[in-house]
CSV table of N, CA and C in Angstrom, one decimal:
chain,number,residue,atom,x,y,z
A,235,UNK,N,105.4,103.3,110.9
A,235,UNK,CA,104.4,103.5,110.6
A,235,UNK,C,104.4,104.4,108.7
A,236,UNK,N,103.7,104.9,108.2
A,236,UNK,CA,103.1,105.0,106.6
A,236,UNK,C,102.3,105.9,106.8
A,237,UNK,N,102.2,106.5,106.4
A,237,UNK,CA,101.0,108.2,106.1
A,237,UNK,C,100.7,108.0,105.4
A,238,UNK,N,99.4,108.3,104.8
A,238,UNK,CA,99.2,108.7,102.7
A,238,UNK,C,97.6,108.5,102.9
A,239,UNK,N,97.9,109.6,101.4
A,239,UNK,CA,95.7,110.0,100.8
A,239,UNK,C,95.1,108.3,101.3
A,240,UNK,N,93.8,108.2,102.0
A,240,UNK,CA,92.6,107.2,102.0
A,240,UNK,C,92.5,107.2,100.8
A,241,UNK,N,91.8,105.7,99.7
A,241,UNK,CA,91.6,106.4,98.5
A,241,UNK,C,90.0,107.0,98.1
A,242,UNK,N,89.2,106.8,99.3
A,242,UNK,CA,88.1,106.6,99.8
A,242,UNK,C,86.7,105.5,98.3
A,243,UNK,N,87.5,104.6,98.5
A,243,UNK,CA,86.6,104.3,97.6
A,243,UNK,C,86.0,102.9,99.0
A,244,UNK,N,85.0,102.4,97.8
A,244,UNK,CA,84.1,100.5,99.5
A,244,UNK,C,85.0,99.9,99.8
A,245,UNK,N,84.5,99.9,99.9
A,245,UNK,CA,85.4,98.4,100.7
A,245,UNK,C,85.7,98.4,102.6
A,246,UNK,N,85.7,97.3,102.2
A,246,UNK,CA,86.2,96.6,104.2
A,246,UNK,C,87.1,97.8,104.6
A,247,UNK,N,86.4,98.4,106.0
A,247,UNK,CA,87.5,99.8,106.7
A,247,UNK,C,89.1,98.8,106.7
A,248,UNK,N,88.6,97.8,107.0
A,248,UNK,CA,90.4,96.5,107.3
A,248,UNK,C,91.9,96.7,105.6
A,249,UNK,N,90.7,97.1,104.5
A,249,UNK,CA,92.2,96.8,104.0
A,249,UNK,C,92.7,98.3,103.8
A,250,UNK,N,94.3,97.7,103.4
A,250,UNK,CA,94.7,99.3,103.0
A,250,UNK,C,93.9,100.6,103.2
A,251,UNK,N,93.2,100.0,101.5
A,251,UNK,CA,92.5,101.6,101.4
A,251,UNK,C,93.7,102.9,100.8
A,252,UNK,N,95.3,102.1,99.4
A,252,UNK,CA,96.0,102.9,99.5
A,252,UNK,C,95.6,103.7,98.4
A,253,UNK,N,95.8,105.5,98.6
A,253,UNK,CA,95.4,105.6,96.7
A,253,UNK,C,96.6,106.1,96.2
A,254,UNK,N,97.9,105.1,97.2
A,254,UNK,CA,99.3,105.9,96.1
A,254,UNK,C,100.6,107.2,96.8
A,255,UNK,N,98.8,107.8,97.1
A,255,UNK,CA,99.6,109.4,97.4
A,255,UNK,C,100.2,109.7,99.1
A,256,UNK,N,102.0,109.5,99.1
A,256,UNK,CA,101.9,109.3,100.0
A,256,UNK,C,102.0,110.9,101.4
A,257,UNK,N,102.5,110.5,102.7
A,257,UNK,CA,102.0,111.7,103.2
A,257,UNK,C,103.8,111.7,104.2
A,258,UNK,N,104.0,112.8,103.9
A,258,UNK,CA,105.8,113.5,104.7
A,258,UNK,C,105.2,113.5,106.2
A,259,UNK,N,105.8,113.8,106.9
A,259,UNK,CA,106.1,113.7,108.5
A,259,UNK,C,105.7,115.1,108.1
A,260,UNK,N,106.3,116.3,107.7
A,260,UNK,CA,106.2,117.8,107.4
A,260,UNK,C,104.4,118.4,107.5
A,261,UNK,N,103.8,117.6,106.7
A,261,UNK,CA,102.0,117.6,106.5
A,261,UNK,C,101.1,117.0,107.5
A,262,UNK,N,101.8,116.0,108.7
A,262,UNK,CA,101.5,114.6,110.0
A,262,UNK,C,101.7,116.3,110.8
A,263,UNK,N,103.6,116.4,110.6
A,263,UNK,CA,103.8,117.6,111.5
A,263,UNK,C,102.5,119.6,111.4
A,264,UNK,N,102.7,120.3,110.9
A,264,UNK,CA,101.5,120.3,110.5
A,264,UNK,C,99.8,120.9,111.1
A,265,UNK,N,99.7,119.0,110.5
A,265,UNK,CA,98.5,119.4,111.8
A,265,UNK,C,98.4,118.6,112.5
A,266,UNK,N,99.2,118.8,113.8
A,266,UNK,CA,99.7,118.6,114.9
A,266,UNK,C,100.2,117.4,114.8
A,267,UNK,N,100.1,116.0,114.4
A,267,UNK,CA,100.3,114.7,114.5
A,267,UNK,C,101.5,114.7,114.4
A,268,UNK,N,101.5,113.5,115.9
A,268,UNK,CA,103.0,113.3,116.1
A,268,UNK,C,103.7,111.9,116.7
A,269,UNK,N,104.6,111.2,116.1
A,269,UNK,CA,104.5,110.1,115.8
A,269,UNK,C,105.7,109.0,116.0
A,270,UNK,N,106.5,108.1,116.9
A,270,UNK,CA,107.7,108.6,117.9
A,270,UNK,C,107.6,106.2,116.9
A,271,UNK,N,108.3,106.0,116.4
A,271,UNK,CA,108.6,104.5,116.9
A,271,UNK,C,109.4,104.2,118.3
A,272,UNK,N,109.3,102.7,118.9
A,272,UNK,CA,110.2,102.2,119.4
A,272,UNK,C,110.3,101.0,119.7
A,273,UNK,N,110.8,100.6,119.7
A,273,UNK,CA,110.8,99.2,120.4
A,273,UNK,C,110.1,98.1,121.1
A,274,UNK,N,109.4,97.2,120.8
A,274,UNK,CA,109.1,97.4,122.3
A,274,UNK,C,109.3,96.4,123.3
A,275,UNK,N,110.6,96.0,123.0
A,275,UNK,CA,111.3,95.3,123.9
A,275,UNK,C,111.7,96.1,124.4
A,276,UNK,N,111.7,96.7,125.3
A,276,UNK,CA,112.3,97.8,126.8
A,276,UNK,C,111.7,99.4,126.5
A,277,UNK,N,110.3,99.0,125.5
A,277,UNK,CA,109.5,100.7,125.2
A,277,UNK,C,109.4,100.5,126.4
A,278,UNK,N,109.6,100.2,127.9
A,278,UNK,CA,109.2,101.2,129.4
A,278,UNK,C,109.3,102.6,129.6
A,279,UNK,N,110.5,102.7,129.8
A,279,UNK,CA,111.6,103.5,130.1
A,279,UNK,C,111.4,105.1,128.9
A,280,UNK,N,112.1,104.6,127.8
A,280,UNK,CA,110.6,106.0,127.0
A,280,UNK,C,109.4,106.0,126.9
A,281,UNK,N,108.8,105.2,127.3
A,281,UNK,CA,107.1,105.8,127.4
A,281,UNK,C,107.2,106.6,128.2
A,282,UNK,N,107.6,106.2,129.6
A,282,UNK,CA,107.4,107.0,131.0
A,282,UNK,C,107.9,108.3,130.6
A,283,UNK,N,108.7,108.2,130.3
A,283,UNK,CA,109.6,110.1,129.5
A,283,UNK,C,108.8,111.0,129.1
A,284,UNK,N,107.4,110.0,127.5
A,284,UNK,CA,106.6,110.5,127.4
A,284,UNK,C,105.9,110.5,128.2
A,285,UNK,N,105.1,109.9,128.1
A,285,UNK,CA,103.6,109.7,129.9
A,285,UNK,C,104.3,110.8,130.3
A,286,UNK,N,105.6,111.3,131.0
A,286,UNK,CA,106.4,112.2,132.6
A,286,UNK,C,106.2,114.0,131.3
A,287,UNK,N,106.4,113.5,130.7
A,287,UNK,CA,106.9,114.4,129.9
A,287,UNK,C,105.0,115.8,129.4
A,288,UNK,N,104.4,114.1,129.2
A,288,UNK,CA,103.0,115.4,128.4
A,288,UNK,C,101.7,115.3,130.1
A,289,UNK,N,101.9,115.4,130.8
A,289,UNK,CA,101.1,114.6,132.2
A,289,UNK,C,100.5,113.9,132.1
A,290,UNK,N,100.8,112.8,131.5
A,290,UNK,CA,99.7,111.4,131.3
A,290,UNK,C,100.1,110.7,132.4
A,291,UNK,N,99.3,110.3,133.6
A,291,UNK,CA,99.8,109.7,135.3
A,291,UNK,C,98.9,108.2,135.0
A,292,UNK,N,98.4,108.0,134.4
A,292,UNK,CA,98.0,106.4,134.3
A,292,UNK,C,98.0,106.3,132.5
A,293,UNK,N,97.5,104.8,132.2
A,293,UNK,CA,97.4,104.0,131.2
A,293,UNK,C,96.3,103.1,131.1
A,294,UNK,N,96.6,102.4,130.1
A,294,UNK,CA,96.0,100.8,129.9
A,294,UNK,C,96.1,100.3,129.3
A,295,UNK,N,96.0,98.8,128.7
A,295,UNK,CA,96.4,98.4,128.1
A,295,UNK,C,95.0,97.4,126.9
A,296,UNK,N,95.1,97.8,125.6
A,296,UNK,CA,93.5,97.3,125.0
A,296,UNK,C,93.3,96.7,124.2
A,297,UNK,N,93.0,95.3,124.6
A,297,UNK,CA,92.9,94.2,123.0
A,297,UNK,C,91.9,94.3,122.1
A,298,UNK,N,91.9,94.1,121.4
A,298,UNK,CA,91.2,94.6,119.8
A,298,UNK,C,91.2,93.9,119.3
A,299,UNK,N,89.9,93.2,119.9
A,299,UNK,CA,90.3,91.6,118.8
A,299,UNK,C,89.3,90.6,118.5
A,300,UNK,N,88.5,89.9,118.0
A,300,UNK,CA,87.6,88.3,118.1
A,300,UNK,C,87.2,88.0,119.4
A,301,UNK,N,89.0,87.5,119.5
A,301,UNK,CA,88.7,86.7,121.2
A,301,UNK,C,88.7,87.8,122.5
A,302,UNK,N,89.9,89.0,121.8
A,302,UNK,CA,89.7,89.9,123.1
A,302,UNK,C,87.8,90.4,123.5
A,303,UNK,N,86.9,90.6,122.3
A,303,UNK,CA,86.1,91.3,122.7
A,303,UNK,C,85.0,90.7,122.7
A,304,UNK,N,84.8,89.5,121.9
A,304,UNK,CA,83.6,88.6,121.7
A,304,UNK,C,82.8,89.2,121.0
A,305,UNK,N,82.0,89.1,122.2
A,305,UNK,CA,80.4,89.8,120.3
A,305,UNK,C,80.6,90.7,120.1
A,306,UNK,N,81.2,91.8,121.7
A,306,UNK,CA,80.9,92.8,121.2
A,306,UNK,C,82.2,94.0,120.0
A,307,UNK,N,82.9,92.8,119.3
A,307,UNK,CA,84.2,93.1,118.7
A,307,UNK,C,83.4,93.9,117.2
A,308,UNK,N,82.4,93.3,116.5
A,308,UNK,CA,82.5,93.7,115.5
A,308,UNK,C,81.4,95.6,115.4
A,309,UNK,N,80.7,95.5,117.2
A,309,UNK,CA,80.0,97.1,117.0
A,309,UNK,C,81.3,97.9,117.9
A,310,UNK,N,82.3,97.5,118.9
A,310,UNK,CA,83.2,98.2,118.7
A,310,UNK,C,83.5,98.7,117.5
A,311,UNK,N,84.6,98.0,116.8
A,311,UNK,CA,84.9,98.2,115.9
A,311,UNK,C,84.3,98.9,115.2
A,312,UNK,N,82.8,99.3,114.5
A,312,UNK,CA,82.7,100.9,114.0
A,312,UNK,C,82.6,102.0,114.5
A,313,UNK,N,82.4,101.7,116.5
A,313,UNK,CA,82.4,102.5,117.0
A,313,UNK,C,82.9,104.2,117.2
A,314,UNK,N,84.8,102.8,116.8
A,314,UNK,CA,86.0,103.1,117.0
A,314,UNK,C,85.9,104.0,115.0
A,315,UNK,N,85.2,103.5,114.3
A,315,UNK,CA,85.7,104.1,113.2
A,315,UNK,C,84.5,105.2,112.3
A,316,UNK,N,83.7,105.4,113.8
A,316,UNK,CA,82.9,106.8,113.1
A,316,UNK,C,83.5,107.6,113.2
A,317,UNK,N,83.7,108.9,112.0
A,317,UNK,CA,84.2,109.9,112.9
A,317,UNK,C,83.9,110.6,113.6
A,318,UNK,N,85.1,111.1,114.8
A,318,UNK,CA,85.2,111.8,115.9
A,318,UNK,C,86.2,112.6,116.8
A,319,UNK,N,85.8,113.7,118.0
A,319,UNK,CA,86.3,113.8,118.6
A,319,UNK,C,86.9,113.5,119.7
A,320,UNK,N,88.1,114.0,119.9
A,320,UNK,CA,88.7,114.6,121.5
A,320,UNK,C,89.0,115.3,122.6
A,321,UNK,N,88.3,115.3,123.5
A,321,UNK,CA,89.4,117.2,124.4
A,321,UNK,C,90.6,116.7,124.8
A,322,UNK,N,91.0,115.3,124.8
A,322,UNK,CA,92.4,115.0,125.3
A,322,UNK,C,93.0,114.4,123.9
A,323,UNK,N,94.6,114.7,123.8
A,323,UNK,CA,95.1,113.8,122.8
A,323,UNK,C,94.5,112.9,123.3
A,324,UNK,N,95.4,111.6,122.0
A,324,UNK,CA,94.7,110.1,122.1
A,324,UNK,C,96.3,110.4,121.6
A,325,UNK,N,96.9,109.3,122.6
A,325,UNK,CA,97.9,108.7,122.7
A,325,UNK,C,97.9,107.1,122.8
A,326,UNK,N,98.5,106.4,121.2
A,326,UNK,CA,98.6,104.8,121.6
A,326,UNK,C,99.8,105.1,120.8
A,327,UNK,N,100.3,103.1,122.3
A,327,UNK,CA,101.1,103.3,121.1
A,327,UNK,C,101.6,101.2,120.9
A,328,UNK,N,101.6,101.1,120.2
A,328,UNK,CA,100.8,99.6,120.0
A,328,UNK,C,102.5,98.8,120.1
A,329,UNK,N,101.6,97.7,121.1
A,329,UNK,CA,102.7,96.3,121.2
A,329,UNK,C,102.7,95.6,120.1
A,330,UNK,N,101.5,95.1,119.5
A,330,UNK,CA,101.2,94.2,118.8
A,330,UNK,C,100.1,94.2,117.7
A,331,UNK,N,99.5,93.9,116.5
A,331,UNK,CA,99.4,93.5,115.8
A,331,UNK,C,99.3,94.6,115.4
A,332,UNK,N,98.1,95.1,115.0
A,332,UNK,CA,97.6,97.1,113.3
A,332,UNK,C,97.1,97.4,113.3
A,333,UNK,N,96.8,99.0,113.1
A,333,UNK,CA,94.9,98.7,112.0
A,333,UNK,C,95.7,100.1,111.8
A,334,UNK,N,94.4,100.8,111.4
A,334,UNK,CA,94.6,102.3,111.3
A,334,UNK,C,94.0,102.8,111.6
A,335,UNK,N,95.0,104.2,112.1
A,335,UNK,CA,94.3,106.1,112.2
A,335,UNK,C,94.3,106.9,111.2
A,336,UNK,N,93.0,107.2,111.2
A,336,UNK,CA,92.2,108.1,110.5
A,336,UNK,C,92.3,109.3,110.3
A,337,UNK,N,92.7,110.2,110.6
A,337,UNK,CA,92.7,111.9,110.0
A,337,UNK,C,92.2,112.7,109.0
A,338,UNK,N,91.7,113.9,109.1
A,338,UNK,CA,91.0,115.0,108.9
A,338,UNK,C,92.6,115.9,108.7
A,339,UNK,N,92.6,115.9,107.0
A,339,UNK,CA,93.4,117.5,107.6
A,339,UNK,C,92.9,118.5,106.4
A,340,UNK,N,93.5,119.2,107.6
A,340,UNK,CA,92.5,121.0,107.2
A,340,UNK,C,92.9,121.7,106.5
A,341,UNK,N,92.2,122.3,106.3
A,341,UNK,CA,91.4,122.7,105.7
A,341,UNK,C,90.6,121.9,104.5
A,342,UNK,N,91.4,120.8,104.1
A,342,UNK,CA,91.1,119.9,102.9
A,342,UNK,C,89.6,119.6,103.1
A,343,UNK,N,89.6,118.3,104.7
A,343,UNK,CA,88.9,117.1,105.1
A,343,UNK,C,89.5,116.6,104.4
A,344,UNK,N,90.8,115.9,103.5
A,344,UNK,CA,91.0,115.0,103.0
A,344,UNK,C,91.2,114.3,104.7
A,345,UNK,N,91.1,112.5,104.0
A,345,UNK,CA,91.5,112.3,105.2
A,345,UNK,C,92.8,111.6,104.9
A,346,UNK,N,93.2,111.2,106.0
A,346,UNK,CA,95.4,110.8,105.4
A,346,UNK,C,94.9,109.3,107.0
A,347,UNK,N,95.1,107.9,106.4
A,347,UNK,CA,95.1,107.4,106.0
A,347,UNK,C,96.4,106.8,107.0
A,348,UNK,N,96.9,106.0,108.4
A,348,UNK,CA,97.8,106.5,109.0
A,348,UNK,C,98.3,105.2,109.3
A,349,UNK,N,99.4,103.7,108.5
A,349,UNK,CA,99.4,102.3,109.4
A,349,UNK,C,100.3,102.2,110.5
A,350,UNK,N,99.6,101.9,111.4
A,350,UNK,CA,100.5,100.8,113.1
A,350,UNK,C,100.7,99.9,112.5
A,351,UNK,N,102.1,99.4,113.7
A,351,UNK,CA,102.3,98.5,113.3
A,351,UNK,C,103.0,98.7,114.6
A,352,UNK,N,103.3,97.3,115.8
A,352,UNK,CA,104.8,97.2,116.7
A,352,UNK,C,105.5,98.4,116.3
A,353,UNK,N,105.0,98.9,118.1
A,353,UNK,CA,106.0,100.0,118.6
A,353,UNK,C,105.6,101.3,118.0
A,354,UNK,N,104.9,100.7,116.9
A,354,UNK,CA,105.0,102.9,116.5
A,354,UNK,C,104.1,103.5,117.7
A,355,UNK,N,104.1,104.7,117.9
A,355,UNK,CA,103.8,106.0,119.1
A,355,UNK,C,103.3,106.5,118.1
A,356,UNK,N,101.7,107.2,118.5
A,356,UNK,CA,100.9,107.6,117.7
A,356,UNK,C,100.4,108.9,118.6
A,357,UNK,N,100.1,110.3,119.2
A,357,UNK,CA,99.4,111.0,119.0
A,357,UNK,C,98.1,112.0,118.0
A,358,UNK,N,96.7,112.1,119.1
A,358,UNK,CA,96.4,112.4,117.3
A,358,UNK,C,95.3,113.7,119.1
A,359,UNK,N,96.4,115.1,117.9
A,359,UNK,CA,95.7,116.3,118.7
A,359,UNK,C,94.2,116.1,119.2
A,360,UNK,N,94.5,116.9,120.0
A,360,UNK,CA,92.5,117.0,120.6
A,360,UNK,C,91.5,118.1,119.5
A,361,UNK,N,91.0,118.0,119.8
A,361,UNK,CA,89.9,118.7,118.5
A,361,UNK,C,89.8,118.6,116.6
A,362,UNK,N,91.0,117.2,116.7
A,362,UNK,CA,90.8,117.1,114.5
A,362,UNK,C,90.0,115.7,115.0
A,363,UNK,N,88.9,115.0,114.0
A,363,UNK,CA,88.1,114.7,113.2
A,363,UNK,C,89.0,113.3,112.9
A,364,UNK,N,88.9,112.2,113.2
A,364,UNK,CA,89.8,111.1,113.6
A,364,UNK,C,88.4,109.4,113.3
A,365,UNK,N,89.5,108.3,113.1
A,365,UNK,CA,88.5,107.4,113.2
A,365,UNK,C,89.8,106.5,113.2
A,366,UNK,N,89.9,104.9,113.7
A,366,UNK,CA,90.5,104.0,114.2
A,366,UNK,C,89.9,102.7,113.3
A,367,UNK,N,90.5,102.0,112.7
A,367,UNK,CA,90.4,100.4,112.2
A,367,UNK,C,91.3,99.0,113.0
A,368,UNK,N,90.9,98.0,113.2
A,368,UNK,CA,92.3,97.1,113.4
A,368,UNK,C,92.3,97.0,111.6
A,369,UNK,N,93.5,96.7,111.2
A,369,UNK,CA,93.8,96.3,109.5
A,369,UNK,C,93.7,94.7,109.3
A,370,UNK,N,93.3,94.0,108.5
A,370,UNK,CA,93.2,93.1,108.9
A,370,UNK,C,93.3,92.0,108.7
A,371,UNK,N,94.4,91.4,110.4
A,371,UNK,CA,94.9,90.8,110.8
A,371,UNK,C,94.2,90.7,112.2
A,372,UNK,N,93.0,91.7,111.7
A,372,UNK,CA,92.1,91.4,112.7
A,372,UNK,C,92.3,92.3,115.3
A,373,UNK,N,93.7,92.6,114.6
A,373,UNK,CA,94.0,92.7,116.4
A,373,UNK,C,95.1,94.0,116.3
A,374,UNK,N,94.3,94.3,117.7
A,374,UNK,CA,95.5,95.0,118.0
A,374,UNK,C,95.6,95.4,119.5
A,375,UNK,N,97.4,95.2,120.0
A,375,UNK,CA,97.3,95.7,121.4
A,375,UNK,C,97.7,96.5,121.3
A,376,UNK,N,97.1,96.9,122.4
A,376,UNK,CA,97.7,99.0,122.2
A,376,UNK,C,97.6,99.3,123.6
A,377,UNK,N,98.9,100.3,124.3
A,377,UNK,CA,98.7,100.7,125.8
A,377,UNK,C,97.7,102.0,125.4
A,378,UNK,N,97.1,102.6,126.2
A,378,UNK,CA,96.0,104.0,125.8
A,378,UNK,C,97.4,104.8,127.0
A,379,UNK,N,97.7,106.1,126.5
A,379,UNK,CA,97.9,107.1,127.4
A,379,UNK,C,96.9,108.1,127.9
A,380,UNK,N,96.4,108.2,129.4
A,380,UNK,CA,95.8,109.3,129.6
A,380,UNK,C,96.1,110.1,130.7
A,381,UNK,N,96.0,111.8,131.0
A,381,UNK,CA,95.9,112.6,131.8
A,381,UNK,C,94.9,111.9,133.3
A,382,UNK,N,94.4,111.7,132.9
A,382,UNK,CA,92.8,112.0,134.4
A,382,UNK,C,93.1,109.9,134.6
A,383,UNK,N,91.8,110.1,134.9
A,383,UNK,CA,91.2,107.5,134.4
A,383,UNK,C,91.3,107.9,133.5
A,384,UNK,N,91.6,106.3,133.2
A,384,UNK,CA,91.3,105.7,132.0
A,384,UNK,C,89.5,105.6,131.1
A,385,UNK,N,90.1,106.6,130.2
A,385,UNK,CA,87.6,106.4,129.6
A,385,UNK,C,88.3,106.6,127.8
A,386,UNK,N,87.8,106.3,127.2
A,386,UNK,CA,87.7,107.0,126.3
A,386,UNK,C,86.4,107.0,125.3
A,387,UNK,N,86.1,108.6,124.9
A,387,UNK,CA,84.6,109.7,124.8
A,387,UNK,C,84.9,109.8,124.1
A,388,UNK,N,83.7,109.8,122.2
A,388,UNK,CA,84.0,110.5,121.7
A,388,UNK,C,83.4,111.4,121.9
A,389,UNK,N,83.1,112.3,121.0
A,389,UNK,CA,82.4,113.5,120.3
A,389,UNK,C,81.4,113.4,118.4
A,390,UNK,N,81.5,112.6,118.2
A,390,UNK,CA,81.4,112.2,117.1
A,390,UNK,C,80.5,114.0,116.0
A,391,UNK,N,81.0,113.4,114.6
A,391,UNK,CA,80.9,114.9,114.0
A,391,UNK,C,79.3,115.1,114.2
A,392,UNK,N,79.6,116.3,113.6
A,392,UNK,CA,78.0,116.9,113.6
A,392,UNK,C,78.2,118.5,113.9
A,393,UNK,N,77.2,118.8,114.3
A,393,UNK,CA,76.9,120.4,115.0
A,393,UNK,C,77.3,120.7,116.4
A,394,UNK,N,77.5,119.5,117.2
A,394,UNK,CA,77.8,119.7,118.3
A,394,UNK,C,79.8,119.6,118.5
A,395,UNK,N,80.8,118.8,117.6
A,395,UNK,CA,81.7,118.4,117.4
A,395,UNK,C,82.4,120.3,117.3
A,396,UNK,N,81.3,120.3,115.8
A,396,UNK,CA,82.2,122.2,114.9
A,396,UNK,C,82.4,122.7,116.2
A,397,UNK,N,80.8,122.4,117.2
A,397,UNK,CA,81.5,124.6,117.5
A,397,UNK,C,82.1,123.5,119.0
A,398,UNK,N,83.0,122.7,119.1
A,398,UNK,CA,83.5,122.2,120.7
A,398,UNK,C,84.3,123.3,121.0
A,399,UNK,N,84.9,124.2,121.8
A,399,UNK,CA,85.2,124.6,121.8
A,399,UNK,C,87.5,123.9,122.0
A,400,UNK,N,87.2,122.5,122.2
A,400,UNK,CA,88.5,121.9,122.1
A,400,UNK,C,88.7,121.8,119.6
A,401,UNK,N,87.7,121.2,118.7
A,401,UNK,CA,88.0,121.8,118.2
A,401,UNK,C,88.8,123.1,117.7
A,402,UNK,N,87.8,124.5,117.6
A,402,UNK,CA,87.7,124.9,117.9
A,402,UNK,C,89.1,125.9,117.8
A,403,UNK,N,89.5,125.3,119.0
A,403,UNK,CA,91.2,125.4,119.3
A,403,UNK,C,92.2,124.9,118.5
A,404,UNK,N,92.1,123.3,118.1
A,404,UNK,CA,92.6,122.9,117.4
A,404,UNK,C,92.8,123.8,115.3
A,405,UNK,N,91.9,123.8,115.3
A,405,UNK,CA,91.7,124.6,114.1
A,405,UNK,C,92.4,125.8,113.9
A,406,UNK,N,93.4,126.1,115.3
A,406,UNK,CA,93.5,127.8,115.6
A,406,UNK,C,95.4,127.1,116.2
A,407,UNK,N,95.1,126.8,116.5
A,407,UNK,CA,96.5,125.7,116.1
A,407,UNK,C,97.0,125.4,115.6
A,408,UNK,N,96.3,125.4,114.0
A,408,UNK,CA,96.9,125.5,112.7
A,408,UNK,C,96.8,126.6,111.9
A,409,UNK,N,96.3,127.6,112.2
A,409,UNK,CA,96.9,128.0,112.0
A,409,UNK,C,94.9,127.8,110.4
A,410,UNK,N,94.0,128.0,110.7
A,410,UNK,CA,92.5,127.5,109.6
A,410,UNK,C,91.6,128.0,110.3
A,411,UNK,N,91.3,129.3,109.8
A,411,UNK,CA,89.7,129.6,110.6
A,411,UNK,C,88.8,128.6,111.2
A,412,UNK,N,88.1,129.1,112.0
A,412,UNK,CA,87.0,127.8,113.0
A,412,UNK,C,86.1,128.5,112.3
């Protein structure tokens, strides 16, 4: 996993968009983004431990690729890349391939790009603005963890998301006035 500020230049979302301004673990910690690297071989025990510790009872595996999603591929990667929040934290473990999670740093509202690949586990807190895209390999096979039934429910950025209790609680948790 590698984190840096997004360059905000136009171009394919699947490109690195590296501003050459690195982001350290302390900065990610301040915005409540957590991460681990767990080798894929034998990862199940560690993933089970983290799921139990965080109260996650369900999981699934999603393959985001042209082959896996067929005609829905372009539509899906555009939907995942549209800025949004969730009411639950988002936990993703990359089995193969890779991609980029972009998270908004509060209060600056700058994008931080987190490059993930096989073995990376990322926890994105409820209420943080973020988005996802595959990288140039156009494939990410990912285990998703869920507290309840597997679902992906996004609240896209706007008035509804800005006043969402999970967004407000997130801002309070990082000591930013809502």
